[in-house]
Coordinates of C-alpha atoms and ligand atoms in Angstrom, one line a residue:
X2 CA -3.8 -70.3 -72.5
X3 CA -5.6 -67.2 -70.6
X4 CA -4.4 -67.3 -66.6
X5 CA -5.8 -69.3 -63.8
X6 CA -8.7 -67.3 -62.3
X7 CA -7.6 -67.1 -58.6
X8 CA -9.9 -66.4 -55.5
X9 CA -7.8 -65.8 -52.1
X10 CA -9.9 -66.5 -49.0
X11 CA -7.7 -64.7 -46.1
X12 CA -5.8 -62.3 -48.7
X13 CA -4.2 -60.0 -45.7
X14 CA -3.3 -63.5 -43.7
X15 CA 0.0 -64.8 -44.1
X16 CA -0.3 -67.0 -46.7
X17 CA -2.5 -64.9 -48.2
X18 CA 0.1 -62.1 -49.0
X19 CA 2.3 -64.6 -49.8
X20 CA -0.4 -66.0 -52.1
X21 CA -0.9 -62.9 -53.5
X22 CA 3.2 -61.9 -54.1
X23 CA 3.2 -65.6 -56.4
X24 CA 0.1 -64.5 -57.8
X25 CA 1.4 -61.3 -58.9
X26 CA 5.0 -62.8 -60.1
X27 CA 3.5 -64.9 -62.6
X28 CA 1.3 -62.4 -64.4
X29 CA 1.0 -65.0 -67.4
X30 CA -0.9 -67.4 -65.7
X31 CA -2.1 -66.3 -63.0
X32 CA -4.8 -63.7 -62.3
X33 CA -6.2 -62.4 -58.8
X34 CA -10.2 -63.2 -59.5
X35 CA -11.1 -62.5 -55.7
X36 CA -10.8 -62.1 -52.5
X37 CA -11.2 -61.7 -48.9
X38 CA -10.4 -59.3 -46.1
X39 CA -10.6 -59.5 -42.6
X40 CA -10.0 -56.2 -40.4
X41 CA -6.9 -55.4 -42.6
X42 CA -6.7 -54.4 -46.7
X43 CA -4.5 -55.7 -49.1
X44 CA -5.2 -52.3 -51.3
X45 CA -5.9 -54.5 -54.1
X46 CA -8.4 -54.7 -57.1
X47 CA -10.3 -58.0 -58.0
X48 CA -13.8 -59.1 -59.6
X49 CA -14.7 -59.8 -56.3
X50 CA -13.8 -57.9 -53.0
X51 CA -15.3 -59.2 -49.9
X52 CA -15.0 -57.6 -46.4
X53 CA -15.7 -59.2 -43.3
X54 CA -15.5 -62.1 -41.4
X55 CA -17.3 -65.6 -41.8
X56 CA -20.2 -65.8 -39.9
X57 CA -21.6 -62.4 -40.8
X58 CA -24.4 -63.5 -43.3
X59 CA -23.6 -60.6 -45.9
X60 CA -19.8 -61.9 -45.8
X61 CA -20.8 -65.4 -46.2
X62 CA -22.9 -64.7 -49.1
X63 CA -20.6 -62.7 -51.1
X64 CA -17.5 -65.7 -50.4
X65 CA -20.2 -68.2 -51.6
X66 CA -20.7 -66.4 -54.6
X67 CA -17.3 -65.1 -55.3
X68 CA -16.0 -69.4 -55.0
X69 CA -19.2 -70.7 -57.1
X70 CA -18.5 -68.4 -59.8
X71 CA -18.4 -69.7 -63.0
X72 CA -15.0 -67.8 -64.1
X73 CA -13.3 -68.8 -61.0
X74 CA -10.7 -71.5 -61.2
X75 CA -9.0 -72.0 -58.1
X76 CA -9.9 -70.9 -54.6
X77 CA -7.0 -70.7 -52.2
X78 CA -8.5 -71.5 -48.7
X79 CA -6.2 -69.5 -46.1
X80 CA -8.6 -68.4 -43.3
X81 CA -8.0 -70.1 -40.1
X82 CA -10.2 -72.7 -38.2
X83 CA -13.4 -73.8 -38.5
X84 CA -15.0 -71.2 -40.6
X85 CA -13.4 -72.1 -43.5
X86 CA -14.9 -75.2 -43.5
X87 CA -18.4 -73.9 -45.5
X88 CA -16.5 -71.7 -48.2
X89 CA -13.8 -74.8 -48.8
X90 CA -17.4 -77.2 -49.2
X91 CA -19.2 -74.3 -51.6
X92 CA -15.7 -74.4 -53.5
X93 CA -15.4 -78.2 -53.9
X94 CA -18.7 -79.0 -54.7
X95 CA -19.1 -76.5 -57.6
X96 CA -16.7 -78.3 -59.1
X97 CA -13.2 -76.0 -58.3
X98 CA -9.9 -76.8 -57.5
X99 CA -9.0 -75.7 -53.8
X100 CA -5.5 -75.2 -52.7
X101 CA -5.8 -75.7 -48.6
X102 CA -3.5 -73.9 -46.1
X103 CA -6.5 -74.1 -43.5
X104 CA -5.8 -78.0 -42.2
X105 CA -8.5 -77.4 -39.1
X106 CA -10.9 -77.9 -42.4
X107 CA -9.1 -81.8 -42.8
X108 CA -8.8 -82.1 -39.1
X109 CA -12.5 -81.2 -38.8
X110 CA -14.8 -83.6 -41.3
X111 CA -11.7 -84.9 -43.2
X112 CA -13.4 -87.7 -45.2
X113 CA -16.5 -85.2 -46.6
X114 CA -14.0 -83.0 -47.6
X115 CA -11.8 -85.4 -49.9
X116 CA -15.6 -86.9 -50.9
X117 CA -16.5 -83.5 -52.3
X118 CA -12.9 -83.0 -53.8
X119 CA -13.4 -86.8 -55.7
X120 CA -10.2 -87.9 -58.4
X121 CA -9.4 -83.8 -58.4
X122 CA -8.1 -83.7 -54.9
X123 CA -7.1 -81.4 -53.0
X124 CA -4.0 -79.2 -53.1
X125 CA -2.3 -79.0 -50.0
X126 CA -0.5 -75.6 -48.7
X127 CA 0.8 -76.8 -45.4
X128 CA 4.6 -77.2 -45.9
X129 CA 4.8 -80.9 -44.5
X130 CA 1.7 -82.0 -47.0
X131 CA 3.2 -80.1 -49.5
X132 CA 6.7 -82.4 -49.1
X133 CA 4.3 -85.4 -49.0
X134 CA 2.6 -84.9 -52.3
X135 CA 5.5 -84.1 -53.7
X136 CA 7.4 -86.9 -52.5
X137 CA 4.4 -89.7 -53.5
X138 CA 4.0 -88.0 -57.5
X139 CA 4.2 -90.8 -59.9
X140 CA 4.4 -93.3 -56.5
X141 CA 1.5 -96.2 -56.5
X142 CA -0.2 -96.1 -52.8
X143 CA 0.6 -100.0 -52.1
X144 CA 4.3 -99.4 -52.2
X145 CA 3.9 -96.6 -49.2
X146 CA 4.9 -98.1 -46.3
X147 CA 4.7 -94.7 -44.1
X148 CA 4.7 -90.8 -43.5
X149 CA 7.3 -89.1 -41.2
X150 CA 6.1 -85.2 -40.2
X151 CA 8.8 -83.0 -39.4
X152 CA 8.0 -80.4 -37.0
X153 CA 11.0 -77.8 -35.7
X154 CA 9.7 -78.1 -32.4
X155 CA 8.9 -74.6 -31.5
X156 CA 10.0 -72.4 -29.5
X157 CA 10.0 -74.5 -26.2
X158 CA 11.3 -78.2 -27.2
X159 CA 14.8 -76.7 -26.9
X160 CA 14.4 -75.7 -23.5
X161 CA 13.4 -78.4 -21.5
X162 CA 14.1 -76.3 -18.5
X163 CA 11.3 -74.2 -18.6
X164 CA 8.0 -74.3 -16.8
X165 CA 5.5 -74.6 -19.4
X166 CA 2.9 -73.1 -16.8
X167 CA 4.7 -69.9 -16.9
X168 CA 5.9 -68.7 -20.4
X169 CA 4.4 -66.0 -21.8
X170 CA 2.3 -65.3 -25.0
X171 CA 5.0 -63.5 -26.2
X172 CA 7.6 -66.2 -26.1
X173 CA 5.2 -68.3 -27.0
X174 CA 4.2 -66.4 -30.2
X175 CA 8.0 -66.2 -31.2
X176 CA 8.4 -69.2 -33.5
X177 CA 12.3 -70.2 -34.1
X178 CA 12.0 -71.1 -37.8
X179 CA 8.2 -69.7 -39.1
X180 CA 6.8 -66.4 -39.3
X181 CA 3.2 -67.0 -39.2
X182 CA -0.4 -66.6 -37.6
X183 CA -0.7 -66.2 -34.2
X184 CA -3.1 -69.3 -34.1
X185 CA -0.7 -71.9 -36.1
X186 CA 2.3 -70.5 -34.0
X187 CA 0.5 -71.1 -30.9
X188 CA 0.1 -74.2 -32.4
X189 CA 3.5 -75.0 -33.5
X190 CA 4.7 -74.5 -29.6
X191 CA 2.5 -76.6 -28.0
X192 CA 2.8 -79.5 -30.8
X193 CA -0.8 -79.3 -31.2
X194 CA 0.3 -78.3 -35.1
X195 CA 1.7 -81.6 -35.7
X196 CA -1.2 -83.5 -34.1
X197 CA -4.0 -81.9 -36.7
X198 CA -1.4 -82.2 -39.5
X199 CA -1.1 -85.9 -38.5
X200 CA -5.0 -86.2 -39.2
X201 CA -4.3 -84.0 -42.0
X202 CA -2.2 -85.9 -43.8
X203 CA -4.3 -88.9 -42.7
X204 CA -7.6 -87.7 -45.2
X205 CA -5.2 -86.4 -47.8
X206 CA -3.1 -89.0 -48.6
X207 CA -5.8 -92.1 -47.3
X208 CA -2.5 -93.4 -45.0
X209 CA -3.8 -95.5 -41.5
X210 CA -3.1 -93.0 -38.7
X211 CA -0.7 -95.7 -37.1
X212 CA 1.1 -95.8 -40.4
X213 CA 1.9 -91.4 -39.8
X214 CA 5.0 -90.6 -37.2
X215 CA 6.1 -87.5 -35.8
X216 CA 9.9 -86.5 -35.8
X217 CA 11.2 -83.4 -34.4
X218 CA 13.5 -81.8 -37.2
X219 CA 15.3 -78.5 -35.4
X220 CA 16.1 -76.9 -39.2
X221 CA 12.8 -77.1 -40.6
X222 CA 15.2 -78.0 -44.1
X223 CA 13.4 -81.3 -44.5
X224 CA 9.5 -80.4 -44.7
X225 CA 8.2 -84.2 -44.3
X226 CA 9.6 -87.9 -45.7
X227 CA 8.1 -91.1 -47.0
X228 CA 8.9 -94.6 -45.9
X229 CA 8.4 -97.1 -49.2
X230 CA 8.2 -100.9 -49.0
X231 CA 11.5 -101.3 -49.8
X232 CA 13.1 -99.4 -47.0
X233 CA 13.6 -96.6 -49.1
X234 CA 12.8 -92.7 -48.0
X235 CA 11.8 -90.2 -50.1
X236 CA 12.1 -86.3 -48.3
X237 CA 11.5 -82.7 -49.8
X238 CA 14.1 -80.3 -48.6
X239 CA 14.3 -75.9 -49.4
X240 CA 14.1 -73.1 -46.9
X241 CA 11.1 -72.2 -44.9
X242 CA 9.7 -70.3 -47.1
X243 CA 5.8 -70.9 -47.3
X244 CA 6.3 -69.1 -50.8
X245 CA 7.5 -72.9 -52.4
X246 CA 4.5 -74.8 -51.2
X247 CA 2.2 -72.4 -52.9
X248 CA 3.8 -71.8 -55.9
X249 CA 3.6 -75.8 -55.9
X250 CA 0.1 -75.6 -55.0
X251 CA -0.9 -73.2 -57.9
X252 CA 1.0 -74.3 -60.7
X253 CA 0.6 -77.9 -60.3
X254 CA 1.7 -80.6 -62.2
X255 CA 4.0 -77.6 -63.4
X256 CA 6.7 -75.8 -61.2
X257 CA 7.1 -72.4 -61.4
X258 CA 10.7 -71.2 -62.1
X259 CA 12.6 -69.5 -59.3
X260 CA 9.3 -69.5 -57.0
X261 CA 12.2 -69.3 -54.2
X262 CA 16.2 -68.5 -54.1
X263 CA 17.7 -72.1 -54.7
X264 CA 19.3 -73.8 -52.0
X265 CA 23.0 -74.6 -51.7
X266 CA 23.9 -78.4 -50.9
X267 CA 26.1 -76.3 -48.0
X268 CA 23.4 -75.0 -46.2
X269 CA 22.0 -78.4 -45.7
X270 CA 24.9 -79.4 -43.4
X271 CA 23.9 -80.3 -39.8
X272 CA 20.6 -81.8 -40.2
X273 CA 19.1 -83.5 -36.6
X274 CA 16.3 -85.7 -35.7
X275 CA 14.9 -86.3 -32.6
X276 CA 12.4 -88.3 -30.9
X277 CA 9.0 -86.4 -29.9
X278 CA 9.1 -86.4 -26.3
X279 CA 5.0 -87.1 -25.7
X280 CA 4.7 -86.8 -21.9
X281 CA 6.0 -82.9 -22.4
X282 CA 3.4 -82.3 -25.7
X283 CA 0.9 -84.9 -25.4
X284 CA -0.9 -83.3 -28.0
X285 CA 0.0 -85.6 -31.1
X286 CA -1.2 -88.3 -29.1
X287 CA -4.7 -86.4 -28.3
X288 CA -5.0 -86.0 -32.0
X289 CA -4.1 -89.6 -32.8
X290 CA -6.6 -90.5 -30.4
X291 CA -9.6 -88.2 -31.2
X292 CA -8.7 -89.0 -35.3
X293 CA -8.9 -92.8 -34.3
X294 CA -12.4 -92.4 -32.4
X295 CA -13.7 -90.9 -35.5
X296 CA -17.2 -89.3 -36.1
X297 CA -17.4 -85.5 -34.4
X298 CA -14.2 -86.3 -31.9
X299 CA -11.6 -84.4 -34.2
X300 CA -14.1 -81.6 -34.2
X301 CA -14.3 -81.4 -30.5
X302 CA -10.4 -81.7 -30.9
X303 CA -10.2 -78.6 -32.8
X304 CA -12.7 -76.7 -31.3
X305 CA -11.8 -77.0 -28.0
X306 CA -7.8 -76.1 -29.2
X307 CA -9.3 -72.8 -31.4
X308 CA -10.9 -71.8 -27.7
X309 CA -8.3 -72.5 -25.5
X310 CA -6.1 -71.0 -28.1
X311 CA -7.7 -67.5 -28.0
X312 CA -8.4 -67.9 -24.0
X313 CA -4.3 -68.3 -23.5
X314 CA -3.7 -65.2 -26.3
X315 CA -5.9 -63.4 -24.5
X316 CA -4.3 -64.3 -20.9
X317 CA -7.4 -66.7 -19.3
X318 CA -5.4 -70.3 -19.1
X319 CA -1.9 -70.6 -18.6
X320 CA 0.2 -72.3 -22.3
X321 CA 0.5 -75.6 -20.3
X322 CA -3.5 -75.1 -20.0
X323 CA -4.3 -75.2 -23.7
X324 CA -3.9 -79.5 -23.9
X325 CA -5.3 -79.6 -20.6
X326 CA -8.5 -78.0 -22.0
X327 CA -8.9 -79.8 -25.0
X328 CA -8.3 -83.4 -23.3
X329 CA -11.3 -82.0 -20.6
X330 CA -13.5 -81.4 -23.4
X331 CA -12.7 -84.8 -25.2
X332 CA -13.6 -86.8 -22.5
X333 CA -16.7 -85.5 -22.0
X334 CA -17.5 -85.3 -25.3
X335 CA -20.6 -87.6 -25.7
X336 CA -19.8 -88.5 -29.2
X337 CA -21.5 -88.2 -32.4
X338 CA -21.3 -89.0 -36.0
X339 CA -19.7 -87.8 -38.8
X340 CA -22.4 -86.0 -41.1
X341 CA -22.0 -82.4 -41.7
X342 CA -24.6 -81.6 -39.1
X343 CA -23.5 -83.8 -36.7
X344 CA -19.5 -82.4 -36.8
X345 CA -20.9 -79.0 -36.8
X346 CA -22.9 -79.7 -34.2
X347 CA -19.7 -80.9 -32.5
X348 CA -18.1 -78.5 -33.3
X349 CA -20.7 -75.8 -31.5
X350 CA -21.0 -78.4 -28.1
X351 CA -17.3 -78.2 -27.6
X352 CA -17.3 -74.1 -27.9
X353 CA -20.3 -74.6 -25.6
X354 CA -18.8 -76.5 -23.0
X355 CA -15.5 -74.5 -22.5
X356 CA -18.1 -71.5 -22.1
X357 CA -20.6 -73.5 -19.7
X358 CA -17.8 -75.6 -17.8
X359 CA -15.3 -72.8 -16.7
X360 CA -12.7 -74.8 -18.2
X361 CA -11.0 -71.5 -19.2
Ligands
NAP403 N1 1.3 -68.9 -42.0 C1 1.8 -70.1 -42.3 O1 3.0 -70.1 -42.6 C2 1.0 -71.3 -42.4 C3 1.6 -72.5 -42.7 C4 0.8 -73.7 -42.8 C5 -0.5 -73.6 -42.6 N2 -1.1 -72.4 -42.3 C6 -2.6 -72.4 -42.1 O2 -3.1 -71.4 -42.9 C7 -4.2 -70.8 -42.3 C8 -4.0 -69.3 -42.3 O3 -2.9 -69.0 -41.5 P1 -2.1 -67.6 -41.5 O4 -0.9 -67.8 -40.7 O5 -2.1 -67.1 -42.9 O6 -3.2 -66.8 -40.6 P2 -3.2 -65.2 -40.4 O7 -1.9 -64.5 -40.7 O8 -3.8 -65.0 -39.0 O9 -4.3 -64.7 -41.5 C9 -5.6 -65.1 -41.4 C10 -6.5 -64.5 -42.6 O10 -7.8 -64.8 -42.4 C11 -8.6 -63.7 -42.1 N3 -9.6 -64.1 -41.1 C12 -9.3 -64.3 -39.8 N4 -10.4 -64.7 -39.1 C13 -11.4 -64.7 -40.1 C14 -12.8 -65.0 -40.0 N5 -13.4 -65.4 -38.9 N6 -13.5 -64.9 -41.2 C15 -12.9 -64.5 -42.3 N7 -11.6 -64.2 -42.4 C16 -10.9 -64.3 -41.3 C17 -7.6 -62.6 -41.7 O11 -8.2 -61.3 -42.0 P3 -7.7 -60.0 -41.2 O12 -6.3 -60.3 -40.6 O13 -7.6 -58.9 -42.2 O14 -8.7 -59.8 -40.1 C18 -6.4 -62.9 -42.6 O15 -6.7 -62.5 -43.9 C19 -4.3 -71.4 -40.9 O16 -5.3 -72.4 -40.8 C20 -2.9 -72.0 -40.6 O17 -3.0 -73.2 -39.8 C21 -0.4 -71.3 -42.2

């Protein structure tokens, strides 16, 4: 069998190198087809080599090319936020299979997405969906009672005696368990990570929001459980090592030998779970909310979070200020429906309004 033709959107990310080290250990059956670089270079060699940033109509049209190709099998979608909603569409709809680390793509127009991705599905990166999938293979749907996220918390849930108005971009970028993006880590410490992968997981695995609970796991050892009918619970447990859930992504319904170290029974000793406390990160709730109102309200959820996002990294809102800004721009978000157009178009009035509001 010749080796899965690969093309890496986000290559010099973090999942993209990591992409691109499973890519390269498994010579045999995989084979780097393409790929995509921001502002930084991988140094690497493919059919396709595309330079840029999405938006830019020369970049667009070489991704669109490079995903609709023929001899491409697999697109691994690993830029962040909404611009990798249009390649990830291109992708499914030509017929490929699309491993997703990029979950503002789900949180954004969730149900077109699966649409386009019909019975293949789509292959999720994010650790916690990974544990999921893994957890419901050869599982029927009506014997799921429920999903339970983990989430390590971040960098802040252990220290309830700090003033979230005050700490810095640099503690807030210093994940305890993850070494990631800054966007996702930003993310991860306001809980707003756990709110889109709550709609996330919602679209991928077609389980009612209300039916999709939070639990803050300090370890990170447990990447997500599921709750069956009969009281039993199903959980995926390794490192943090985003390494597992890709090689998982890539080789499925296969596993890749020794895609990470194994893990000893001992180091699993000392496992806690605790209650999300919501009136210190309201932002699962936000999400559950905005998921629940439908139509271009997880959109406006997302925009407004990428925005506020880059307006704390870059100094303009205080961390406490990043929820504040997206539950502004939810509320006076007029609504909208759930076409393409229409969640784009959602998507563009929330960016609008933090701009033309002052709300950052
Ligand atoms: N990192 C993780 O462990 C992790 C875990 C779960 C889910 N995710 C999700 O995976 C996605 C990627 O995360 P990451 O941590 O890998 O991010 P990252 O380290 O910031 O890397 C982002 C990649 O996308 C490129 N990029 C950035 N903006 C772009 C744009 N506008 N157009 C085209 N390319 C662009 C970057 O290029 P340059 O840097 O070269 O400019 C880089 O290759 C996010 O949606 C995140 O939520 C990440």
């Amino acid at each position: 069998m010749r080796p899965l033709n690969i093309a890496v959107l986000g290559a010099t990310g973090s999942i993209g190198r990591q992409t691109l080290d499973v890519i390269d250990r498994n010579p045999a059956r995989f084979k780097l087809f393409g790929l995509s670089e921001g502002v930084r270079s991988t140094n690497r060699k493919a059919e396709y080599l595309v330079h840029g940033h999405a938006g830019e109509p020369e970049f667009d049209a070489q991704v669109e090319a490079m995903v609709t190709d023929p001899r491409c099998d697999l697109v691994v979608v690993a830029i962040p936020g909404a611009r990798a909603l249009k390649p990830t569409m291109s992708a499914l709809h030509a017929g490929k299979e699309v491993a997703l680390a990029t979950k503002e793509v789900l949180v954004m127009a969730g149900a077109l997405v699966m649409k386009a991705a019909g019975e293949r599905g789509i292959r999720p990166i994010d650790s916690e969906h990974s544990a999921i999938w893994q957890c419901l293979w050869g599982e029927e749907r009506k014997n799921v009672r429920g999903l339970i996220i983990t989430a390590s918390g971040g960098p802040f849930w252990a220290h309830p005696e700090l003033d979230l108005d005050q700490v810095t971009v640099e503690q807030a970028l210093n994940h305890p368990k993850w070494s990631m993006g800054p966007k996702v880590t930003i993310d991860s410490a306001t809980l707003m990570n756990k709110g889109l992968e709550l709609i996330e997981a919602h679209h991928l695995f077609g389980i009612p929001l209300d039916a999709i609970s939070v639990c803050i796991h300090p370890q990170s050892v447990i990447h997500s459980l599921v709750e069956f009918i009969d009281g039993s619970l199903k959980a995926q447990l390794g490192r943090p090592d985003m390494r597992l859930p890709i090689a998982v992504a890539l080789a499925y319904p296969d596993r890749l030998p020794n895609a990470v170290p194994p893990t000893s029974p001992r180091e699993l000793s000392g496992l806690e779970f605790h209650d999300l406390d919501e009136s210190r990160f309201p932002s699962v709730q936000l999400a559950r909310q905005a998921a629940a109102r439908s139509g271009g309200h997880p959109a406006v959820l997302n925009a407004a979070n990428e925005e506020a996002v880059n307006a704390f990294l870059g100094g303009d809102v205080p961390f406490s200020g990043i929820v504040r800004v997206v539950e502004r721009a939810l509320s006076a978000f007029p609504g909208g429906g759930g076409t393409l157009e229409e969640i784009l178009e959602a998507d563009r009035w929330a960016r609008a309004y933090i701009r033309e509001n002052s709300v950052v």
